[in-house]
Amino acid sequence: MGMVKKKSEEKPKFRSIVHAVQAGIFVERMYRKSFHMVGLAYPEAVIVTLKDVDKWSFDVFSLNEASGEHSLKFMIYELFTRYDLINRFKIPVSCLIAFAEALEVGYSKHKNPYHNLIHAADVTQTVHYIMLHTGIMHWLTELEILAMVFAAAIHDYEHTGTTNNFHIQTRSDVAILYNDRSVLENHHVSAAYRLMQEEEMNVLVNLTKDDWRDLRNLVIEMVLSTDMSGHFQQIKNIRNSLQQPDGIDRAKTMSLILHAADISHPAKSWQLHHRWTMALMEEFFRQGDKEAELGLPFSPLCDRKSTMVAQSQIGFIDFIVEPTFSLLTDSTEKIIVPLIEEASKTETSSYGPSRRSNMKGTMNEGTYSPDYSLGSVDLKSFKNNLVDIIQQNKERWKELAAQGESDLHRNSEELVNTEEKHAETHS
Ligand code: AMP
Ligand code: ZN
């Protein structure tokens, strides 16, 4: 009797494993088939640059060149694939590609030196890096991961290259439409959602009603929180909530990650940070040129003749970037340390192989199998790396400030003009 019982108990178990393996092979085949039919073809140079996509030193400008100025499209596709979002949310691949291409067109509309598709690709990769290396991806639900990547990709869509204040002062159409409140940020979300009203770009077509609504709430909150005018209040609120026993607000934590990624270039290598700064300054100076034409006073940092670039960068790092990243590391630590401890005690699957061990490798599969587990998270290195680079960048600005600023101004214009000529000859 015992044997019979044992056998009948084993049988379904055995069957389910066989079924699982068969289903796995089937899904894998379907996946490869659909990839070859409608997926995105990766040029060799793109595959090479994307090998660094998990690194803080990832060079988004190289990806942009390797992809023929399509860094955002490849970044979106790569991360949607890696996090298995395409399968999980049944996103039609053709819609995803059409949507990503439309985003790129919108980001290029105003030919901005800074707020362009490369900045969107950069922020999206940085959000990915933070989720991966803080371990926050193990705390987030799949829908929240979708919200993070999606919000980063759209967060500056159709940016005009001018500030909210410029829109308000010139009484632009968008300022009137949004009553002077987070004018650009409201437009970024609204215009991106409008794209998805076209059937061929509706990436969210197969989400349940609840998922669609939850995602929308998260995306709106996150993108609106990139408005710098809410920065100090945002930091203060999250700081205070860290003191409360059960004070962790999921949407606020996600907003902090996006906001930190958005202002992360001063924490990147000098070569990247310097290039981003020069691009942003040129964008500000072009606004200053417009302000002068319109007889309006210069906005801060917008007068190309008198702006102290190096000094202002030191101020921006001291007052904005450092406190933001310090709060980011404190918040993630508060969330992740108990998770790691709990997982190591109970030896649940989330500690050993990752809860998301099904996270897909790159298109050149076979050679790629990094450790994504919660156990491999090293918060100390994450923090120390940031602190070191920020410090080094501050030193470089101090040296430049001491040398005098005059050369720097000429450099910003020359650098951006050379890049624009380069882009023109390549398009
Ligand atoms: P976003 O417009 O969404 O990219 O929000 C980030 C904002 O932060 C930018 O528009 C700038 O106003 C500001 N910002 C980012 N980097 C710097 C910087 N290096 N110096 C001064 N302001 C910066
Ligand atoms: Zn931005």
Short mmCIF file of C-alpha atoms and ligand atoms in Angstrom, two decimals:
data_model
loop_
_atom_site.label_atom_id
_atom_site.label_comp_id
_atom_site.label_asym_id
_atom_site.label_seq_id
_atom_site.Cartn_x
_atom_site.Cartn_y
_atom_site.Cartn_z
CA MET A 1 0.00 0.00 0.00
CA GLY A 2 2.83 2.30 0.96
CA MET A 3 4.53 1.78 -2.39
CA VAL A 4 1.37 2.38 -4.34
CA LYS A 5 0.69 5.52 -2.40
CA LYS A 6 4.23 6.73 -2.93
CA LYS A 7 4.02 6.09 -6.64
CA SER A 8 0.74 7.88 -7.05
CA GLU A 9 2.17 10.82 -5.12
CA GLU A 10 5.24 10.94 -7.31
CA LYS A 11 3.42 10.65 -10.56
CA PRO A 12 1.90 14.12 -10.81
CA LYS A 13 5.15 15.62 -9.58
CA PHE A 14 7.09 13.86 -12.33
CA ARG A 15 4.53 14.86 -14.91
CA SER A 16 4.55 18.48 -13.89
CA ILE A 17 8.33 18.66 -14.20
CA VAL A 18 8.19 17.16 -17.67
CA HIS A 19 5.44 19.57 -18.56
CA ALA A 20 7.36 22.47 -17.13
CA VAL A 21 10.47 21.57 -19.11
CA GLN A 22 8.43 21.07 -22.27
CA ALA A 23 6.64 24.36 -21.73
CA GLY A 24 9.97 26.06 -21.10
CA ILE A 25 11.40 24.77 -24.36
CA PHE A 26 8.22 25.75 -26.16
CA VAL A 27 8.27 29.29 -24.77
CA GLU A 28 11.96 29.62 -25.57
CA ARG A 29 11.29 28.50 -29.17
CA MET A 30 8.33 30.86 -29.48
CA TYR A 31 10.42 33.64 -28.08
CA ARG A 32 13.26 33.05 -30.52
CA LYS A 33 10.81 32.69 -33.38
CA SER A 34 9.01 35.92 -32.57
CA PHE A 35 12.35 37.62 -32.09
CA HIS A 36 13.51 36.58 -35.53
CA MET A 37 10.20 37.47 -37.14
CA VAL A 38 9.48 40.89 -35.73
CA GLY A 39 12.22 41.61 -33.19
CA LEU A 40 14.87 44.25 -33.36
CA ALA A 41 18.05 43.36 -35.25
CA TYR A 42 21.13 44.32 -33.24
CA PRO A 43 24.14 45.55 -35.22
CA GLU A 44 27.40 44.00 -33.96
CA ALA A 45 28.62 47.34 -32.57
CA VAL A 46 25.40 47.70 -30.54
CA ILE A 47 25.89 44.23 -29.02
CA VAL A 48 29.43 45.24 -28.03
CA THR A 49 28.42 48.50 -26.32
CA LEU A 50 25.43 46.89 -24.56
CA LYS A 51 27.80 44.43 -22.85
CA ASP A 52 28.41 47.26 -20.35
CA VAL A 53 24.74 48.01 -19.73
CA ASP A 54 24.94 46.77 -16.10
CA LYS A 55 27.86 49.12 -15.31
CA TRP A 56 27.92 52.62 -13.84
CA SER A 57 30.58 53.49 -16.44
CA PHE A 58 28.26 52.56 -19.34
CA ASP A 59 28.92 54.96 -22.22
CA VAL A 60 25.57 55.96 -23.70
CA PHE A 61 27.27 58.14 -26.32
CA SER A 62 29.05 55.06 -27.72
CA LEU A 63 25.73 53.21 -27.89
CA ASN A 64 24.23 56.18 -29.66
CA GLU A 65 26.97 56.16 -32.32
CA ALA A 66 26.94 52.37 -32.67
CA SER A 67 23.18 52.42 -33.24
CA GLY A 68 23.10 55.27 -35.77
CA GLU A 69 21.61 57.68 -33.21
CA HIS A 70 19.04 55.19 -31.89
CA SER A 71 20.33 54.68 -28.36
CA LEU A 72 16.88 55.10 -26.79
CA LYS A 73 15.21 52.49 -28.99
CA PHE A 74 17.90 49.90 -28.23
CA MET A 75 17.95 50.74 -24.53
CA ILE A 76 14.18 50.32 -24.24
CA TYR A 77 14.17 47.06 -26.20
CA GLU A 78 17.15 45.65 -24.32
CA LEU A 79 15.69 46.36 -20.86
CA PHE A 80 12.16 45.22 -21.74
CA THR A 81 13.72 41.96 -22.91
CA ARG A 82 16.06 41.52 -19.93
CA TYR A 83 13.33 42.10 -17.36
CA ASP A 84 11.07 39.79 -19.39
CA LEU A 85 8.46 42.57 -19.62
CA ILE A 86 7.51 41.71 -23.20
CA ASN A 87 6.35 38.21 -22.20
CA ARG A 88 4.98 39.14 -18.79
CA PHE A 89 2.76 41.96 -20.06
CA LYS A 90 2.18 40.49 -23.54
CA ILE A 91 3.57 43.58 -25.20
CA PRO A 92 3.35 43.26 -28.99
CA VAL A 93 6.95 43.60 -30.17
CA SER A 94 5.98 45.61 -33.25
CA CYS A 95 4.14 48.10 -30.97
CA LEU A 96 7.15 48.40 -28.70
CA ILE A 97 9.46 49.20 -31.61
CA ALA A 98 7.00 51.67 -33.19
CA PHE A 99 6.49 53.37 -29.80
CA ALA A 100 10.24 53.60 -29.12
CA GLU A 101 10.83 55.06 -32.58
CA ALA A 102 8.06 57.63 -32.04
CA LEU A 103 9.63 58.58 -28.69
CA GLU A 104 12.94 59.15 -30.49
CA VAL A 105 11.23 61.44 -33.03
CA GLY A 106 9.64 63.46 -30.20
CA TYR A 107 12.91 63.73 -28.29
CA SER A 108 14.56 65.09 -31.49
CA LYS A 109 11.82 67.60 -32.30
CA HIS A 110 13.58 70.64 -30.81
CA LYS A 111 17.17 69.56 -31.57
CA ASN A 112 18.20 70.10 -27.94
CA PRO A 113 21.86 69.79 -26.97
CA TYR A 114 20.91 68.14 -23.65
CA HIS A 115 17.25 67.12 -23.39
CA ASN A 116 17.38 64.70 -26.30
CA LEU A 117 17.02 60.95 -26.84
CA ILE A 118 20.53 60.28 -25.51
CA HIS A 119 19.57 61.83 -22.16
CA ALA A 120 16.45 59.60 -22.08
CA ALA A 121 18.57 56.51 -22.86
CA ASP A 122 21.08 57.59 -20.20
CA VAL A 123 18.43 58.02 -17.49
CA THR A 124 16.80 54.69 -18.44
CA GLN A 125 20.14 52.84 -18.16
CA THR A 126 20.90 54.58 -14.86
CA VAL A 127 17.52 53.55 -13.43
CA HIS A 128 18.36 49.98 -14.48
CA TYR A 129 21.77 50.19 -12.79
CA ILE A 130 20.23 51.46 -9.54
CA MET A 131 17.50 48.78 -9.48
CA LEU A 132 20.09 46.08 -10.15
CA HIS A 133 22.92 47.11 -7.84
CA THR A 134 20.86 48.23 -4.84
CA GLY A 135 18.80 45.04 -5.09
CA ILE A 136 15.62 47.15 -5.29
CA MET A 137 14.54 45.05 -8.29
CA HIS A 138 13.91 42.19 -5.81
CA TRP A 139 11.58 44.40 -3.77
CA LEU A 140 9.65 45.80 -6.73
CA THR A 141 6.79 43.96 -8.41
CA GLU A 142 6.98 43.26 -12.14
CA LEU A 143 4.47 46.07 -12.77
CA GLU A 144 6.63 48.47 -10.76
CA ILE A 145 9.71 47.48 -12.78
CA LEU A 146 7.73 48.17 -15.95
CA ALA A 147 6.72 51.55 -14.47
CA MET A 148 10.36 52.43 -13.66
CA VAL A 149 11.74 51.65 -17.13
CA PHE A 150 8.73 53.15 -18.91
CA ALA A 151 8.77 56.39 -16.86
CA ALA A 152 12.51 56.84 -17.40
CA ALA A 153 12.12 56.38 -21.16
CA ILE A 154 9.32 58.95 -21.52
CA HIS A 155 10.28 61.38 -18.73
CA ASP A 156 11.44 64.27 -20.99
CA TYR A 157 9.48 63.39 -24.16
CA GLU A 158 9.14 66.40 -26.52
CA HIS A 159 11.19 68.63 -24.22
CA THR A 160 11.36 72.08 -25.77
CA GLY A 161 14.91 72.86 -24.61
CA THR A 162 13.55 75.66 -22.44
CA THR A 163 12.61 75.64 -18.76
CA ASN A 164 9.20 75.69 -17.08
CA ASN A 165 9.89 79.25 -16.04
CA PHE A 166 10.51 80.26 -19.67
CA HIS A 167 7.16 78.70 -20.64
CA ILE A 168 5.41 80.59 -17.87
CA GLN A 169 7.08 83.92 -18.66
CA THR A 170 6.37 83.67 -22.39
CA ARG A 171 2.80 82.42 -21.70
CA SER A 172 3.33 79.49 -24.04
CA ASP A 173 0.48 77.18 -25.10
CA VAL A 174 1.62 74.42 -22.73
CA ALA A 175 1.90 76.87 -19.81
CA ILE A 176 -1.68 77.96 -20.47
CA LEU A 177 -2.80 74.34 -20.87
CA TYR A 178 -1.24 73.21 -17.56
CA ASN A 179 -1.88 76.41 -15.55
CA ASP A 180 1.85 77.01 -14.94
CA ARG A 181 2.11 73.80 -12.85
CA SER A 182 4.96 71.40 -13.79
CA VAL A 183 4.31 72.49 -17.36
CA LEU A 184 6.92 70.38 -19.17
CA GLU A 185 6.54 67.31 -16.95
CA ASN A 186 2.77 67.28 -17.49
CA HIS A 187 3.39 67.50 -21.21
CA HIS A 188 5.97 64.65 -21.23
CA VAL A 189 3.50 62.16 -19.71
CA SER A 190 0.44 63.39 -21.54
CA ALA A 191 2.08 63.37 -24.98
CA ALA A 192 3.60 59.92 -24.42
CA TYR A 193 0.20 58.49 -23.40
CA ARG A 194 -1.36 60.15 -26.44
CA LEU A 195 1.05 58.18 -28.66
CA MET A 196 -0.32 54.96 -27.20
CA GLN A 197 -3.82 55.87 -28.29
CA GLU A 198 -2.68 54.79 -31.76
CA GLU A 199 -3.29 51.06 -32.07
CA GLU A 200 0.11 50.34 -33.63
CA MET A 201 1.91 51.97 -30.68
CA ASN A 202 -0.30 50.73 -27.87
CA VAL A 203 2.31 48.80 -25.88
CA LEU A 204 -0.07 48.51 -22.90
CA VAL A 205 -2.88 46.91 -24.91
CA ASN A 206 -2.83 43.59 -23.04
CA LEU A 207 -2.59 44.92 -19.46
CA THR A 208 -5.55 44.23 -17.19
CA LYS A 209 -7.65 47.25 -16.25
CA ASP A 210 -6.13 47.26 -12.74
CA ASP A 211 -2.55 46.99 -14.00
CA TRP A 212 -3.13 49.71 -16.58
CA ARG A 213 -4.52 52.06 -13.90
CA ASP A 214 -1.80 51.25 -11.33
CA LEU A 215 0.92 51.75 -13.95
CA ARG A 216 -0.53 55.08 -15.02
CA ASN A 217 -0.70 56.35 -11.42
CA LEU A 218 2.94 55.39 -10.85
CA VAL A 219 4.19 56.86 -14.14
CA ILE A 220 2.39 60.17 -13.56
CA GLU A 221 3.73 60.48 -10.01
CA MET A 222 7.28 59.58 -11.03
CA VAL A 223 7.56 61.89 -14.03
CA LEU A 224 5.94 64.82 -12.22
CA SER A 225 8.49 64.33 -9.45
CA THR A 226 11.33 65.09 -11.92
CA ASP A 227 10.24 68.75 -11.76
CA MET A 228 13.17 70.37 -9.95
CA SER A 229 10.86 72.86 -8.25
CA GLY A 230 9.63 70.00 -6.04
CA HIS A 231 13.16 68.79 -5.23
CA PHE A 232 13.68 70.12 -1.70
CA GLN A 233 10.18 69.17 -0.54
CA GLN A 234 10.62 65.68 -2.01
CA ILE A 235 13.94 65.17 -0.21
CA LYS A 236 12.53 66.49 3.07
CA ASN A 237 9.43 64.27 2.92
CA ILE A 238 11.39 61.09 2.22
CA ARG A 239 14.02 61.95 4.88
CA ASN A 240 11.24 62.38 7.43
CA SER A 241 9.51 59.18 6.41
CA LEU A 242 12.74 57.23 6.99
CA GLN A 243 12.38 58.03 10.71
CA GLN A 244 8.89 56.51 10.83
CA PRO A 245 8.63 52.82 11.66
CA ASP A 246 6.51 51.87 8.67
CA GLY A 247 7.27 54.87 6.59
CA ILE A 248 8.23 53.44 3.22
CA ASP A 249 6.05 54.71 0.41
CA ARG A 250 6.62 52.60 -2.71
CA ALA A 251 5.76 55.30 -5.27
CA LYS A 252 7.88 57.89 -3.44
CA THR A 253 10.87 55.53 -3.38
CA MET A 254 10.46 54.86 -7.09
CA SER A 255 10.20 58.60 -7.76
CA LEU A 256 13.43 59.15 -5.85
CA ILE A 257 15.20 56.57 -8.02
CA LEU A 258 14.06 58.29 -11.21
CA HIS A 259 14.91 61.75 -9.87
CA ALA A 260 18.39 60.57 -8.82
CA ALA A 261 19.00 58.98 -12.23
CA ASP A 262 17.86 62.22 -13.89
CA ILE A 263 20.54 64.27 -12.12
CA SER A 264 23.17 61.50 -11.99
CA HIS A 265 25.71 62.77 -14.49
CA PRO A 266 27.78 64.64 -11.85
CA ALA A 267 28.29 61.18 -10.28
CA LYS A 268 29.55 59.64 -13.56
CA SER A 269 33.13 59.64 -14.87
CA TRP A 270 34.54 63.10 -15.60
CA GLN A 271 34.49 62.53 -19.36
CA LEU A 272 30.73 61.79 -19.31
CA HIS A 273 29.89 64.43 -16.68
CA HIS A 274 31.84 67.16 -18.48
CA ARG A 275 30.17 66.37 -21.79
CA TRP A 276 26.67 66.45 -20.22
CA THR A 277 27.41 69.70 -18.41
CA MET A 278 28.60 71.44 -21.57
CA ALA A 279 25.49 70.23 -23.42
CA LEU A 280 23.17 71.48 -20.65
CA MET A 281 24.94 74.83 -20.44
CA GLU A 282 24.63 75.33 -24.20
CA GLU A 283 20.90 74.56 -23.92
CA PHE A 284 20.57 77.10 -21.09
CA PHE A 285 22.59 79.68 -23.08
CA ARG A 286 20.30 79.27 -26.10
CA GLN A 287 17.37 80.03 -23.81
CA GLY A 288 19.32 83.08 -22.60
CA ASP A 289 19.76 84.20 -26.24
CA LYS A 290 15.96 83.93 -26.69
CA GLU A 291 15.37 85.81 -23.44
CA ALA A 292 17.64 88.63 -24.62
CA GLU A 293 15.76 88.79 -27.95
CA LEU A 294 12.42 88.99 -26.13
CA GLY A 295 13.67 91.64 -23.71
CA LEU A 296 13.24 89.28 -20.75
CA PRO A 297 15.74 89.10 -17.88
CA PHE A 298 18.20 86.19 -18.04
CA SER A 299 17.14 83.06 -16.14
CA PRO A 300 19.79 81.60 -13.81
CA LEU A 301 22.71 79.97 -15.72
CA CYS A 302 21.36 81.26 -19.05
CA ASP A 303 23.65 84.23 -19.76
CA ARG A 304 26.48 82.87 -21.90
CA LYS A 305 28.68 85.90 -21.10
CA SER A 306 28.59 85.81 -17.33
CA THR A 307 27.64 82.31 -16.13
CA MET A 308 30.26 80.73 -13.89
CA VAL A 309 29.99 77.14 -15.07
CA ALA A 310 32.53 75.51 -12.76
CA GLN A 311 31.26 77.36 -9.69
CA SER A 312 27.65 76.53 -10.45
CA GLN A 313 28.50 72.85 -10.87
CA ILE A 314 30.13 72.75 -7.45
CA GLY A 315 26.97 74.33 -6.02
CA PHE A 316 24.71 71.92 -7.88
CA ILE A 317 26.72 68.94 -6.62
CA ASP A 318 26.85 70.19 -3.01
CA PHE A 319 23.23 71.26 -2.64
CA ILE A 320 21.36 68.94 -4.97
CA VAL A 321 23.30 65.87 -6.12
CA GLU A 322 25.03 64.79 -2.90
CA PRO A 323 21.93 65.02 -0.68
CA THR A 324 19.87 63.17 -3.31
CA PHE A 325 22.31 60.27 -3.60
CA SER A 326 22.83 60.15 0.14
CA LEU A 327 19.05 59.80 0.59
CA LEU A 328 18.92 57.20 -2.17
CA THR A 329 21.53 55.01 -0.49
CA ASP A 330 19.92 55.44 2.96
CA SER A 331 16.45 54.56 1.63
CA THR A 332 17.57 51.53 -0.36
CA GLU A 333 19.60 50.31 2.61
CA LYS A 334 16.54 50.53 4.85
CA ILE A 335 14.53 48.49 2.38
CA ILE A 336 17.10 45.94 1.25
CA VAL A 337 19.14 45.05 4.37
CA PRO A 338 16.15 43.39 6.15
CA LEU A 339 15.30 41.57 2.91
CA ILE A 340 18.84 40.20 2.62
CA GLU A 341 18.89 39.17 6.29
CA GLU A 342 15.52 37.48 6.10
CA ALA A 343 16.42 35.68 2.88
CA SER A 344 19.75 34.42 4.21
CA LYS A 345 18.04 33.07 7.35
CA THR A 346 15.20 31.28 5.63
CA GLU A 347 17.23 30.40 2.52
CA THR A 348 14.29 31.27 0.33
CA SER A 349 14.68 31.35 -3.40
CA SER A 350 15.07 35.10 -3.36
CA TYR A 351 18.47 34.85 -1.69
CA GLY A 352 20.16 32.12 -3.73
CA PRO A 353 19.27 32.26 -7.38
CA SER A 354 17.43 35.51 -7.99
CA ARG A 355 13.67 35.73 -7.71
CA ARG A 356 14.19 37.11 -11.18
CA SER A 357 16.68 34.53 -12.32
CA ASN A 358 14.50 34.35 -15.40
CA MET A 359 15.76 37.81 -16.30
CA LYS A 360 16.78 37.40 -19.90
CA GLY A 361 20.34 37.67 -21.11
CA THR A 362 21.27 39.82 -24.08
CA MET A 363 20.62 38.84 -27.66
CA ASN A 364 24.05 37.24 -27.85
CA GLU A 365 22.96 34.65 -25.32
CA GLY A 366 25.15 31.82 -24.20
CA THR A 367 28.11 33.92 -23.12
CA TYR A 368 26.19 36.03 -20.64
CA SER A 369 25.18 34.89 -17.15
CA PRO A 370 25.80 37.51 -14.45
CA ASP A 371 24.72 36.98 -10.85
CA TYR A 372 21.50 38.92 -10.30
CA SER A 373 20.74 37.42 -6.89
CA LEU A 374 19.92 39.42 -3.78
CA GLY A 375 22.90 37.77 -2.09
CA SER A 376 25.27 39.38 -4.59
CA VAL A 377 24.11 42.93 -3.76
CA ASP A 378 26.95 45.04 -2.36
CA LEU A 379 25.48 48.28 -1.03
CA LYS A 380 28.80 49.50 0.36
CA SER A 381 30.51 49.38 -3.04
CA PHE A 382 27.46 51.01 -4.63
CA LYS A 383 27.71 53.91 -2.20
CA ASN A 384 31.52 54.24 -2.09
CA ASN A 385 31.77 54.27 -5.87
CA LEU A 386 29.31 57.19 -6.09
CA VAL A 387 30.91 59.14 -3.27
CA ASP A 388 34.40 58.75 -4.82
CA ILE A 389 33.41 59.87 -8.31
CA ILE A 390 31.39 62.84 -7.08
CA GLN A 391 34.39 63.94 -5.00
CA GLN A 392 36.77 63.61 -7.97
CA ASN A 393 34.45 65.63 -10.21
CA LYS A 394 34.15 68.36 -7.61
CA GLU A 395 37.95 68.57 -7.45
CA ARG A 396 38.13 68.93 -11.25
CA TRP A 397 35.61 71.78 -11.18
CA LYS A 398 37.55 73.45 -8.38
CA GLU A 399 40.73 73.33 -10.49
CA LEU A 400 38.86 74.81 -13.45
CA ALA A 401 37.27 77.48 -11.27
CA ALA A 402 40.71 78.43 -10.02
CA GLN A 403 42.05 78.68 -13.58
CA GLY A 404 39.25 81.08 -14.48
CA GLU A 405 36.13 80.41 -16.42
CA SER A 406 36.76 82.17 -19.72
CA ASP A 407 38.02 79.15 -21.69
CA LEU A 408 35.14 77.06 -20.50
CA HIS A 409 32.48 79.18 -22.17
CA ARG A 410 34.10 79.01 -25.56
CA ASN A 411 34.46 75.27 -25.07
CA SER A 412 30.75 74.72 -24.42
CA GLU A 413 29.69 76.36 -27.66
CA GLU A 414 32.45 74.74 -29.70
CA LEU A 415 31.82 71.31 -28.26
CA VAL A 416 28.10 71.35 -28.98
CA ASN A 417 28.55 72.89 -32.45
CA THR A 418 31.12 70.24 -33.38
CA GLU A 419 28.74 67.54 -32.20
CA GLU A 420 25.88 69.01 -34.18
CA LYS A 421 27.98 69.14 -37.35
CA HIS A 422 29.01 65.55 -36.70
CA ALA A 423 25.34 64.52 -36.31
CA GLU A 424 24.38 66.35 -39.51
CA THR A 425 27.06 64.66 -41.61
CA HIS A 426 25.93 61.30 -40.24
CA SER A 427 22.20 61.78 -40.82
P1 AMP B 1 15.16 67.10 -16.38
O1 AMP B 1 14.81 68.39 -17.03
O2 AMP B 1 14.02 66.13 -16.26
O3 AMP B 1 16.36 66.44 -17.03
O4 AMP B 1 15.50 67.44 -14.87
C1 AMP B 1 16.79 67.67 -14.43
C2 AMP B 1 17.05 69.13 -14.27
O5 AMP B 1 18.12 69.25 -13.37
C3 AMP B 1 17.54 69.81 -15.53
O6 AMP B 1 16.53 70.32 -16.35
C4 AMP B 1 18.38 70.93 -14.98
O7 AMP B 1 17.58 72.02 -14.64
C5 AMP B 1 18.92 70.35 -13.69
N1 AMP B 1 20.30 69.89 -13.87
C6 AMP B 1 20.73 68.66 -14.23
N2 AMP B 1 22.06 68.62 -14.26
C7 AMP B 1 22.49 69.86 -13.91
C8 AMP B 1 23.76 70.46 -13.76
N3 AMP B 1 24.87 69.77 -13.97
N4 AMP B 1 23.81 71.74 -13.39
C9 AMP B 1 22.68 72.44 -13.17
N5 AMP B 1 21.45 71.94 -13.29
C10 AMP B 1 21.36 70.66 -13.66
ZN ZN B 2 15.65 64.50 -17.60
#
